Amino acid sequence: MKTQQRKTSFFLTFFILFLFWVIFSGKFDSFHLSLGVISCFLVIWITSDLLLVTPDMAKFIRLFMGFTLYIPWLIWQIVLSSIHMIPIILSPEIEKKINPRIIKIKSRVRDEVGLVTFANSITLTPGTITVAANIHGDMTIHAIDDECAASLPGDMGEKIAKLFAD
Amino acid sequence: MILPIDLIVLVLVIVSAVAAITVKDLLSASVMLGAYSFLLCLLWTVMGAVDVAFTEATVGAGVSTVFCVSAIFHTTRRTKD
Amino acid sequence: MELIETVKHMFLFIAAKANYWTYVILLMVGLYAMIAKNNLVKKIVGMTIFQTAVILFYVSIGYKKDASIPIVMHGSGHGHAADAAIRAADYINPLPHVLMLTAIVVGVATLGVALALAIKVYKEYGSLEEDEIHKQLRSR
Amino acid sequence: MDNLILYSAIVLAILMAIPLYRAVIGPTVLDRFMGVSAIGTQTTVLLIMIGFMYHRVDMFIDIALAYALLNFISVLAASRYFHKQKGLTEEIKS
Amino acid sequence: MKILGKITILLCGGLLLFFTSDFPDFGDANSPASTHLSPYFIEHTLEDTAVPNVVTSVLADYRGYDTMFETTVILTAGLACFLLLKIPTKEVKQRYYRHEPTGVTLRIEGDRYPDKSAVFTRIDSTWVPSDMIINFTCRILISFIQIFALYVVAHGHHSPGGGFQGGVLLGASVILFAISGNLRAAIKQFGEKTAALFGAAGVFIYVGTAALCLALGENFLNYSALAPLLGTDRIMARSHGILSVEIGVAVAVMAVMIWIYYNLSSAGKQDEGL
Amino acid sequence: MTVYISGLLIVGGLFFFLIGSIGMIRLPDFYSRLHAAGIIDTMGLLLSMSGLALLILSDFNLGNILSALKIILIVVFIYLTSPTATHAIVDAGIRAGLKPWSKK
């Protein structure tokens, strides 16, 4: 990594961590803020290679904007599928309503962040669970009934693919 | 005002403690110990002991179950009682 | 009318002492596991329950009804003159919390030592059951 | 409003019995883990409700945050255990 | 044994249940435990130490000796775990290596192991491929757990928290790293000797702060003596002294938790494990 | 006004907690029970936490805004950790050889 990129990455990481510190702390006197700066340096020094923020500023901003648009949609999706689960759980003959199955899908995303986002979104939506996922985009999914199984990859896959397309 | 929650949680604590020593599987026993510590944290919060509850939260959720699982990993899960 | 009064009285009596009864039950559950269970890890689990019952007892004697948590509400951060209004009855007794806070962390450290002992015993005898270990010890 | 928080806290505390039931009887160990993590989530909400009852919410949020961050470590450890112990005949028997 | 145990617990439990009627009621403000010493702590904590959280001020200041020896006890527990399980690394007879381009696993016996190689990587005997989702999420979360832990240590004065909680959180973050990746990577980052040294260093920070007060001409653990060093008044000096002590406790607890985890999860080999 | 909305949200959260809990008991096997546990972790938590955050914000000052942000952070962290835990536990079940329940 070049020096310039490393510098950008460092500043982004520092900014994010310090934002979290301020939200946690809620004290704005100089003593606590300086403690926050020291703590952020300490955390970056310990976990320098763990929290990898992308060194490219433009890509970071694009991802950030994409996520702010994606998360409300995801929450709406969670609400819809939770409501879809209610009659299944409350029905008197529960074993007729469900039809658990394991399906395999292929995602177009090759990015690690994108794949993990996709897998976690699938698991967060009630009715589908990611059983396995690998870096090549193969995913194994456990779905509780036909409707949930038919909804994949669907809109979610499209949105993720658009978000992480280079 | 807070007393009803206290009484309900006390019942749950006894149930999980009895379950922790009666299950016939050591991994299950350590899991039930985790549930027991969650409920204890709740009980201490009800009593207003926030620092104690915080300690129990970090210890019970983060460390003690992991210790038990890693010890069972090197010994065995079977138990006669 | 008298019946309702009696029931209310009973409920208050139970509510005042139910915590102590629970601690006694937990203490006995832990003690029983330590005495009668055959497995070493079960004994360790019993020891943890025993310990937490004692800790629960200590914390509960510090509780005061309608009092706040033991973090003093302060206007100025420095507090030279602002403390005239602090009344001890408004805050829960902090002393048992201090004693028991350290006890929990020491408890988890001793849990680690006990589990290390269990691993050592398993390596030596190939079993965690007390009677099998005794049998092996006798046959030596 | 205080009454609403109190009653919802009581209802939530009673609801905690159901995951605990699953954790106590659960046929496999994994069921127990599932029940315990559900208990953890409900505890997180209940802690903040208790904070409202003491009128000092800001002091109780930290505990809930610690739970949110640490609740899954034990599940990961158990998953690790099942990855590494390939035989798992013990699992099927119980 | 079971019958004897049942009789014992029935007797003990009956006696204890009988005598609970003599205890003060639950929530009694006038119980003996709450009337003698603790009102002093609550009423004087702000004017003595400028710390609103009474638990922290009692823990680190009024009863500082107690906490100092508790920290020592925790260090001793870590040491006991280490001494109980210690195995010389020489006893590990065989090692497994994986040839990265082809994915072949090799088992090598004897003493001559390839140390550093471009294509061979050392793996556990019970190796499983690492999971992408778990790895990625843990990698993101570890930083946040650590910043939260440092916040907890630094703000023990104003909200619940302090050295013990922050230390356990820091330890949990390293344990999470060891669980999500493998144990050897964690040991490479934060070794066993480092853990032992940090444990001792934490106790040393505690005792050193106290001894500095002694050197400056006041009592052991009387942090007011630090005022000329810190350039503040005597009350704020107590507050800062408490912070330094909490940092010591946090370092010691973190190191000991990690140390115990290393020993337990590798059964003393410090090499491969859960 | 906000107080009533937050009350409604909290009650909705409790309803989803109830649904998830019932599902955890009624569904036939481990894998399908996890779907019910997912409702507790996502929907119940989201609704009740947003209700509580709104309740804090009914008294509007800087400290309360930060408290509400912290509550939102709890939701964010649980949304990160809960799917990971679910994935890990499903993976463990598959490796343990636990067969999924199916209709025939």
JSON list of C-alpha atoms in Angstrom, two decimals, chain A residues 24-162:
[
{"chain": "A", "resi": 24, "resn": "PHE", "atom": "CA", "xyz": [-20.38, 6.61, 23.65]},
{"chain": "A", "resi": 25, "resn": "SER", "atom": "CA", "xyz": [-18.87, 9.32, 25.79]},
{"chain": "A", "resi": 26, "resn": "GLY", "atom": "CA", "xyz": [-21.20, 12.29, 25.64]},
{"chain": "A", "resi": 27, "resn": "LYS", "atom": "CA", "xyz": [-18.66, 14.46, 27.45]},
{"chain": "A", "resi": 28, "resn": "PHE", "atom": "CA", "xyz": [-17.10, 17.29, 25.50]},
{"chain": "A", "resi": 29, "resn": "ASP", "atom": "CA", "xyz": [-14.48, 18.68, 27.89]},
{"chain": "A", "resi": 30, "resn": "SER", "atom": "CA", "xyz": [-10.88, 18.61, 26.74]},
{"chain": "A", "resi": 31, "resn": "PHE", "atom": "CA", "xyz": [-9.79, 15.89, 29.18]},
{"chain": "A", "resi": 32, "resn": "HIS", "atom": "CA", "xyz": [-12.23, 13.30, 27.92]},
{"chain": "A", "resi": 33, "resn": "LEU", "atom": "CA", "xyz": [-11.73, 14.25, 24.27]},
{"chain": "A", "resi": 34, "resn": "SER", "atom": "CA", "xyz": [-7.97, 13.82, 24.63]},
{"chain": "A", "resi": 35, "resn": "LEU", "atom": "CA", "xyz": [-8.56, 10.45, 26.26]},
{"chain": "A", "resi": 36, "resn": "GLY", "atom": "CA", "xyz": [-10.66, 9.62, 23.21]},
{"chain": "A", "resi": 37, "resn": "VAL", "atom": "CA", "xyz": [-7.86, 10.58, 20.83]},
{"chain": "A", "resi": 38, "resn": "ILE", "atom": "CA", "xyz": [-5.39, 8.43, 22.78]},
{"chain": "A", "resi": 39, "resn": "SER", "atom": "CA", "xyz": [-7.82, 5.50, 22.78]},
{"chain": "A", "resi": 40, "resn": "CYS", "atom": "CA", "xyz": [-8.41, 5.77, 19.04]},
{"chain": "A", "resi": 41, "resn": "PHE", "atom": "CA", "xyz": [-4.66, 5.77, 18.37]},
{"chain": "A", "resi": 42, "resn": "LEU", "atom": "CA", "xyz": [-4.27, 2.77, 20.67]},
{"chain": "A", "resi": 43, "resn": "VAL", "atom": "CA", "xyz": [-7.02, 0.80, 18.93]},
{"chain": "A", "resi": 44, "resn": "ILE", "atom": "CA", "xyz": [-5.67, 1.64, 15.47]},
{"chain": "A", "resi": 45, "resn": "TRP", "atom": "CA", "xyz": [-2.19, 0.61, 16.60]},
{"chain": "A", "resi": 46, "resn": "ILE", "atom": "CA", "xyz": [-3.41, -2.73, 17.97]},
{"chain": "A", "resi": 47, "resn": "THR", "atom": "CA", "xyz": [-5.85, -3.65, 15.19]},
{"chain": "A", "resi": 48, "resn": "SER", "atom": "CA", "xyz": [-4.24, -1.86, 12.28]},
{"chain": "A", "resi": 49, "resn": "ASP", "atom": "CA", "xyz": [-4.87, -4.69, 9.84]},
{"chain": "A", "resi": 50, "resn": "LEU", "atom": "CA", "xyz": [-8.30, -5.71, 11.06]},
{"chain": "A", "resi": 51, "resn": "LEU", "atom": "CA", "xyz": [-10.66, -2.83, 10.44]},
{"chain": "A", "resi": 52, "resn": "LEU", "atom": "CA", "xyz": [-9.75, -2.33, 6.81]},
{"chain": "A", "resi": 53, "resn": "VAL", "atom": "CA", "xyz": [-11.34, 0.81, 5.51]},
{"chain": "A", "resi": 54, "resn": "THR", "atom": "CA", "xyz": [-10.92, 1.06, 1.80]},
{"chain": "A", "resi": 55, "resn": "PRO", "atom": "CA", "xyz": [-8.13, 3.48, 0.96]},
{"chain": "A", "resi": 56, "resn": "ASP", "atom": "CA", "xyz": [-10.07, 4.95, -1.93]},
{"chain": "A", "resi": 57, "resn": "MET", "atom": "CA", "xyz": [-12.03, 7.97, -0.71]},
{"chain": "A", "resi": 58, "resn": "ALA", "atom": "CA", "xyz": [-14.46, 8.05, -3.65]},
{"chain": "A", "resi": 59, "resn": "LYS", "atom": "CA", "xyz": [-15.30, 4.37, -3.28]},
{"chain": "A", "resi": 60, "resn": "PHE", "atom": "CA", "xyz": [-15.86, 4.80, 0.43]},
{"chain": "A", "resi": 61, "resn": "ILE", "atom": "CA", "xyz": [-18.32, 7.64, -0.15]},
{"chain": "A", "resi": 62, "resn": "ARG", "atom": "CA", "xyz": [-20.12, 5.65, -2.84]},
{"chain": "A", "resi": 63, "resn": "LEU", "atom": "CA", "xyz": [-20.41, 2.63, -0.53]},
{"chain": "A", "resi": 64, "resn": "PHE", "atom": "CA", "xyz": [-21.62, 4.82, 2.30]},
{"chain": "A", "resi": 65, "resn": "MET", "atom": "CA", "xyz": [-24.32, 6.40, 0.14]},
{"chain": "A", "resi": 66, "resn": "GLY", "atom": "CA", "xyz": [-25.32, 3.00, -1.19]},
{"chain": "A", "resi": 67, "resn": "PHE", "atom": "CA", "xyz": [-25.67, 1.61, 2.30]},
{"chain": "A", "resi": 68, "resn": "THR", "atom": "CA", "xyz": [-27.78, 4.51, 3.49]},
{"chain": "A", "resi": 69, "resn": "LEU", "atom": "CA", "xyz": [-30.18, 3.77, 0.64]},
{"chain": "A", "resi": 70, "resn": "TYR", "atom": "CA", "xyz": [-29.98, 0.00, 1.10]},
{"chain": "A", "resi": 71, "resn": "ILE", "atom": "CA", "xyz": [-30.62, -0.27, 4.84]},
{"chain": "A", "resi": 72, "resn": "PRO", "atom": "CA", "xyz": [-34.16, 1.26, 4.88]},
{"chain": "A", "resi": 73, "resn": "TRP", "atom": "CA", "xyz": [-35.09, -1.06, 2.03]},
{"chain": "A", "resi": 74, "resn": "LEU", "atom": "CA", "xyz": [-33.67, -4.01, 4.00]},
{"chain": "A", "resi": 75, "resn": "ILE", "atom": "CA", "xyz": [-35.66, -3.02, 7.08]},
{"chain": "A", "resi": 76, "resn": "TRP", "atom": "CA", "xyz": [-38.82, -2.80, 4.99]},
{"chain": "A", "resi": 77, "resn": "GLN", "atom": "CA", "xyz": [-38.05, -6.26, 3.63]},
{"chain": "A", "resi": 78, "resn": "ILE", "atom": "CA", "xyz": [-37.59, -7.56, 7.21]},
{"chain": "A", "resi": 79, "resn": "VAL", "atom": "CA", "xyz": [-40.97, -6.11, 8.18]},
{"chain": "A", "resi": 80, "resn": "LEU", "atom": "CA", "xyz": [-42.68, -7.72, 5.18]},
{"chain": "A", "resi": 81, "resn": "SER", "atom": "CA", "xyz": [-41.26, -11.17, 5.74]},
{"chain": "A", "resi": 82, "resn": "SER", "atom": "CA", "xyz": [-41.93, -11.02, 9.50]},
{"chain": "A", "resi": 83, "resn": "ILE", "atom": "CA", "xyz": [-45.57, -10.31, 8.70]},
{"chain": "A", "resi": 84, "resn": "HIS", "atom": "CA", "xyz": [-45.43, -13.20, 6.26]},
{"chain": "A", "resi": 85, "resn": "MET", "atom": "CA", "xyz": [-44.26, -15.46, 9.11]},
{"chain": "A", "resi": 86, "resn": "ILE", "atom": "CA", "xyz": [-47.15, -14.59, 11.48]},
{"chain": "A", "resi": 87, "resn": "PRO", "atom": "CA", "xyz": [-49.90, -16.73, 9.89]},
{"chain": "A", "resi": 88, "resn": "ILE", "atom": "CA", "xyz": [-47.47, -19.62, 9.45]},
{"chain": "A", "resi": 89, "resn": "ILE", "atom": "CA", "xyz": [-46.60, -19.70, 13.13]},
{"chain": "A", "resi": 90, "resn": "LEU", "atom": "CA", "xyz": [-50.13, -19.14, 14.39]},
{"chain": "A", "resi": 91, "resn": "SER", "atom": "CA", "xyz": [-51.83, -21.62, 12.10]},
{"chain": "A", "resi": 92, "resn": "PRO", "atom": "CA", "xyz": [-53.25, -24.66, 13.91]},
{"chain": "A", "resi": 93, "resn": "GLU", "atom": "CA", "xyz": [-51.71, -27.17, 11.49]},
{"chain": "A", "resi": 94, "resn": "ILE", "atom": "CA", "xyz": [-48.22, -25.84, 11.36]},
{"chain": "A", "resi": 95, "resn": "GLU", "atom": "CA", "xyz": [-46.69, -28.82, 9.64]},
{"chain": "A", "resi": 96, "resn": "LYS", "atom": "CA", "xyz": [-48.86, -28.37, 6.57]},
{"chain": "A", "resi": 97, "resn": "LYS", "atom": "CA", "xyz": [-47.99, -24.73, 6.14]},
{"chain": "A", "resi": 98, "resn": "ILE", "atom": "CA", "xyz": [-44.22, -25.05, 6.11]},
{"chain": "A", "resi": 99, "resn": "ASN", "atom": "CA", "xyz": [-42.07, -26.81, 3.60]},
{"chain": "A", "resi": 100, "resn": "PRO", "atom": "CA", "xyz": [-38.43, -26.52, 4.71]},
{"chain": "A", "resi": 101, "resn": "ARG", "atom": "CA", "xyz": [-35.88, -27.04, 1.99]},
{"chain": "A", "resi": 102, "resn": "ILE", "atom": "CA", "xyz": [-32.29, -26.29, 1.17]},
{"chain": "A", "resi": 103, "resn": "ILE", "atom": "CA", "xyz": [-31.65, -24.38, -2.05]},
{"chain": "A", "resi": 104, "resn": "LYS", "atom": "CA", "xyz": [-28.46, -23.31, -3.77]},
{"chain": "A", "resi": 105, "resn": "ILE", "atom": "CA", "xyz": [-28.05, -19.97, -5.48]},
{"chain": "A", "resi": 106, "resn": "LYS", "atom": "CA", "xyz": [-25.19, -18.24, -7.27]},
{"chain": "A", "resi": 107, "resn": "SER", "atom": "CA", "xyz": [-24.43, -14.61, -6.64]},
{"chain": "A", "resi": 108, "resn": "ARG", "atom": "CA", "xyz": [-22.79, -12.30, -9.13]},
{"chain": "A", "resi": 109, "resn": "VAL", "atom": "CA", "xyz": [-20.91, -10.42, -6.41]},
{"chain": "A", "resi": 110, "resn": "ARG", "atom": "CA", "xyz": [-17.25, -11.31, -5.97]},
{"chain": "A", "resi": 111, "resn": "ASP", "atom": "CA", "xyz": [-16.39, -8.75, -3.33]},
{"chain": "A", "resi": 112, "resn": "GLU", "atom": "CA", "xyz": [-15.95, -10.00, 0.25]},
{"chain": "A", "resi": 113, "resn": "VAL", "atom": "CA", "xyz": [-17.83, -7.09, 1.79]},
{"chain": "A", "resi": 114, "resn": "GLY", "atom": "CA", "xyz": [-20.65, -7.52, -0.69]},
{"chain": "A", "resi": 115, "resn": "LEU", "atom": "CA", "xyz": [-20.92, -11.25, -0.15]},
{"chain": "A", "resi": 116, "resn": "VAL", "atom": "CA", "xyz": [-20.98, -10.90, 3.63]},
{"chain": "A", "resi": 117, "resn": "THR", "atom": "CA", "xyz": [-23.59, -8.16, 3.36]},
{"chain": "A", "resi": 118, "resn": "PHE", "atom": "CA", "xyz": [-25.67, -10.37, 1.09]},
{"chain": "A", "resi": 119, "resn": "ALA", "atom": "CA", "xyz": [-25.40, -13.41, 3.35]},
{"chain": "A", "resi": 120, "resn": "ASN", "atom": "CA", "xyz": [-26.21, -11.43, 6.47]},
{"chain": "A", "resi": 121, "resn": "SER", "atom": "CA", "xyz": [-29.17, -9.74, 4.78]},
{"chain": "A", "resi": 122, "resn": "ILE", "atom": "CA", "xyz": [-30.52, -13.15, 3.80]},
{"chain": "A", "resi": 123, "resn": "THR", "atom": "CA", "xyz": [-30.17, -14.37, 7.38]},
{"chain": "A", "resi": 124, "resn": "LEU", "atom": "CA", "xyz": [-31.69, -11.21, 8.82]},
{"chain": "A", "resi": 125, "resn": "THR", "atom": "CA", "xyz": [-34.82, -11.63, 6.75]},
{"chain": "A", "resi": 126, "resn": "PRO", "atom": "CA", "xyz": [-36.96, -14.12, 8.68]},
{"chain": "A", "resi": 127, "resn": "GLY", "atom": "CA", "xyz": [-37.74, -17.17, 6.60]},
{"chain": "A", "resi": 128, "resn": "THR", "atom": "CA", "xyz": [-34.34, -17.66, 5.03]},
{"chain": "A", "resi": 129, "resn": "ILE", "atom": "CA", "xyz": [-30.98, -18.57, 6.58]},
{"chain": "A", "resi": 130, "resn": "THR", "atom": "CA", "xyz": [-27.58, -18.72, 4.92]},
{"chain": "A", "resi": 131, "resn": "VAL", "atom": "CA", "xyz": [-26.08, -22.12, 5.64]},
{"chain": "A", "resi": 132, "resn": "ALA", "atom": "CA", "xyz": [-22.83, -21.69, 3.76]},
{"chain": "A", "resi": 133, "resn": "ALA", "atom": "CA", "xyz": [-21.22, -19.11, 1.55]},
{"chain": "A", "resi": 134, "resn": "ASN", "atom": "CA", "xyz": [-17.84, -18.91, -0.11]},
{"chain": "A", "resi": 135, "resn": "ILE", "atom": "CA", "xyz": [-15.82, -16.33, -1.94]},
{"chain": "A", "resi": 136, "resn": "HIS", "atom": "CA", "xyz": [-16.89, -17.62, -5.36]},
{"chain": "A", "resi": 137, "resn": "GLY", "atom": "CA", "xyz": [-20.48, -16.61, -4.75]},
{"chain": "A", "resi": 138, "resn": "ASP", "atom": "CA", "xyz": [-22.01, -20.04, -4.14]},
{"chain": "A", "resi": 139, "resn": "MET", "atom": "CA", "xyz": [-24.56, -19.92, -1.37]},
{"chain": "A", "resi": 140, "resn": "THR", "atom": "CA", "xyz": [-26.57, -22.60, 0.34]},
{"chain": "A", "resi": 141, "resn": "ILE", "atom": "CA", "xyz": [-29.78, -21.36, 1.87]},
{"chain": "A", "resi": 142, "resn": "HIS", "atom": "CA", "xyz": [-32.34, -22.92, 4.15]},
{"chain": "A", "resi": 143, "resn": "ALA", "atom": "CA", "xyz": [-35.82, -21.59, 3.42]},
{"chain": "A", "resi": 144, "resn": "ILE", "atom": "CA", "xyz": [-38.92, -22.31, 5.43]},
{"chain": "A", "resi": 145, "resn": "ASP", "atom": "CA", "xyz": [-41.54, -22.39, 2.67]},
{"chain": "A", "resi": 146, "resn": "ASP", "atom": "CA", "xyz": [-41.94, -22.13, -1.08]},
{"chain": "A", "resi": 147, "resn": "GLU", "atom": "CA", "xyz": [-42.58, -18.41, -1.14]},
{"chain": "A", "resi": 148, "resn": "CYS", "atom": "CA", "xyz": [-39.40, -17.59, 0.78]},
{"chain": "A", "resi": 149, "resn": "ALA", "atom": "CA", "xyz": [-37.42, -19.95, -1.41]},
{"chain": "A", "resi": 150, "resn": "ALA", "atom": "CA", "xyz": [-38.78, -18.38, -4.58]},
{"chain": "A", "resi": 151, "resn": "SER", "atom": "CA", "xyz": [-37.87, -14.86, -3.49]},
{"chain": "A", "resi": 152, "resn": "LEU", "atom": "CA", "xyz": [-34.13, -15.47, -3.77]},
{"chain": "A", "resi": 153, "resn": "PRO", "atom": "CA", "xyz": [-31.84, -14.00, -5.01]},
{"chain": "A", "resi": 154, "resn": "GLY", "atom": "CA", "xyz": [-34.41, -11.59, -6.43]},
{"chain": "A", "resi": 155, "resn": "ASP", "atom": "CA", "xyz": [-34.35, -7.89, -5.68]},
{"chain": "A", "resi": 156, "resn": "MET", "atom": "CA", "xyz": [-31.85, -8.21, -2.87]},
{"chain": "A", "resi": 157, "resn": "GLY", "atom": "CA", "xyz": [-29.24, -9.81, -5.09]},
{"chain": "A", "resi": 158, "resn": "GLU", "atom": "CA", "xyz": [-29.80, -7.17, -7.74]},
{"chain": "A", "resi": 159, "resn": "LYS", "atom": "CA", "xyz": [-29.38, -4.34, -5.26]},
{"chain": "A", "resi": 160, "resn": "ILE", "atom": "CA", "xyz": [-26.24, -5.80, -3.75]},
{"chain": "A", "resi": 161, "resn": "ALA", "atom": "CA", "xyz": [-24.77, -6.46, -7.17]},
{"chain": "A", "resi": 162, "resn": "LYS", "atom": "CA", "xyz": [-25.46, -2.87, -8.20]}
]
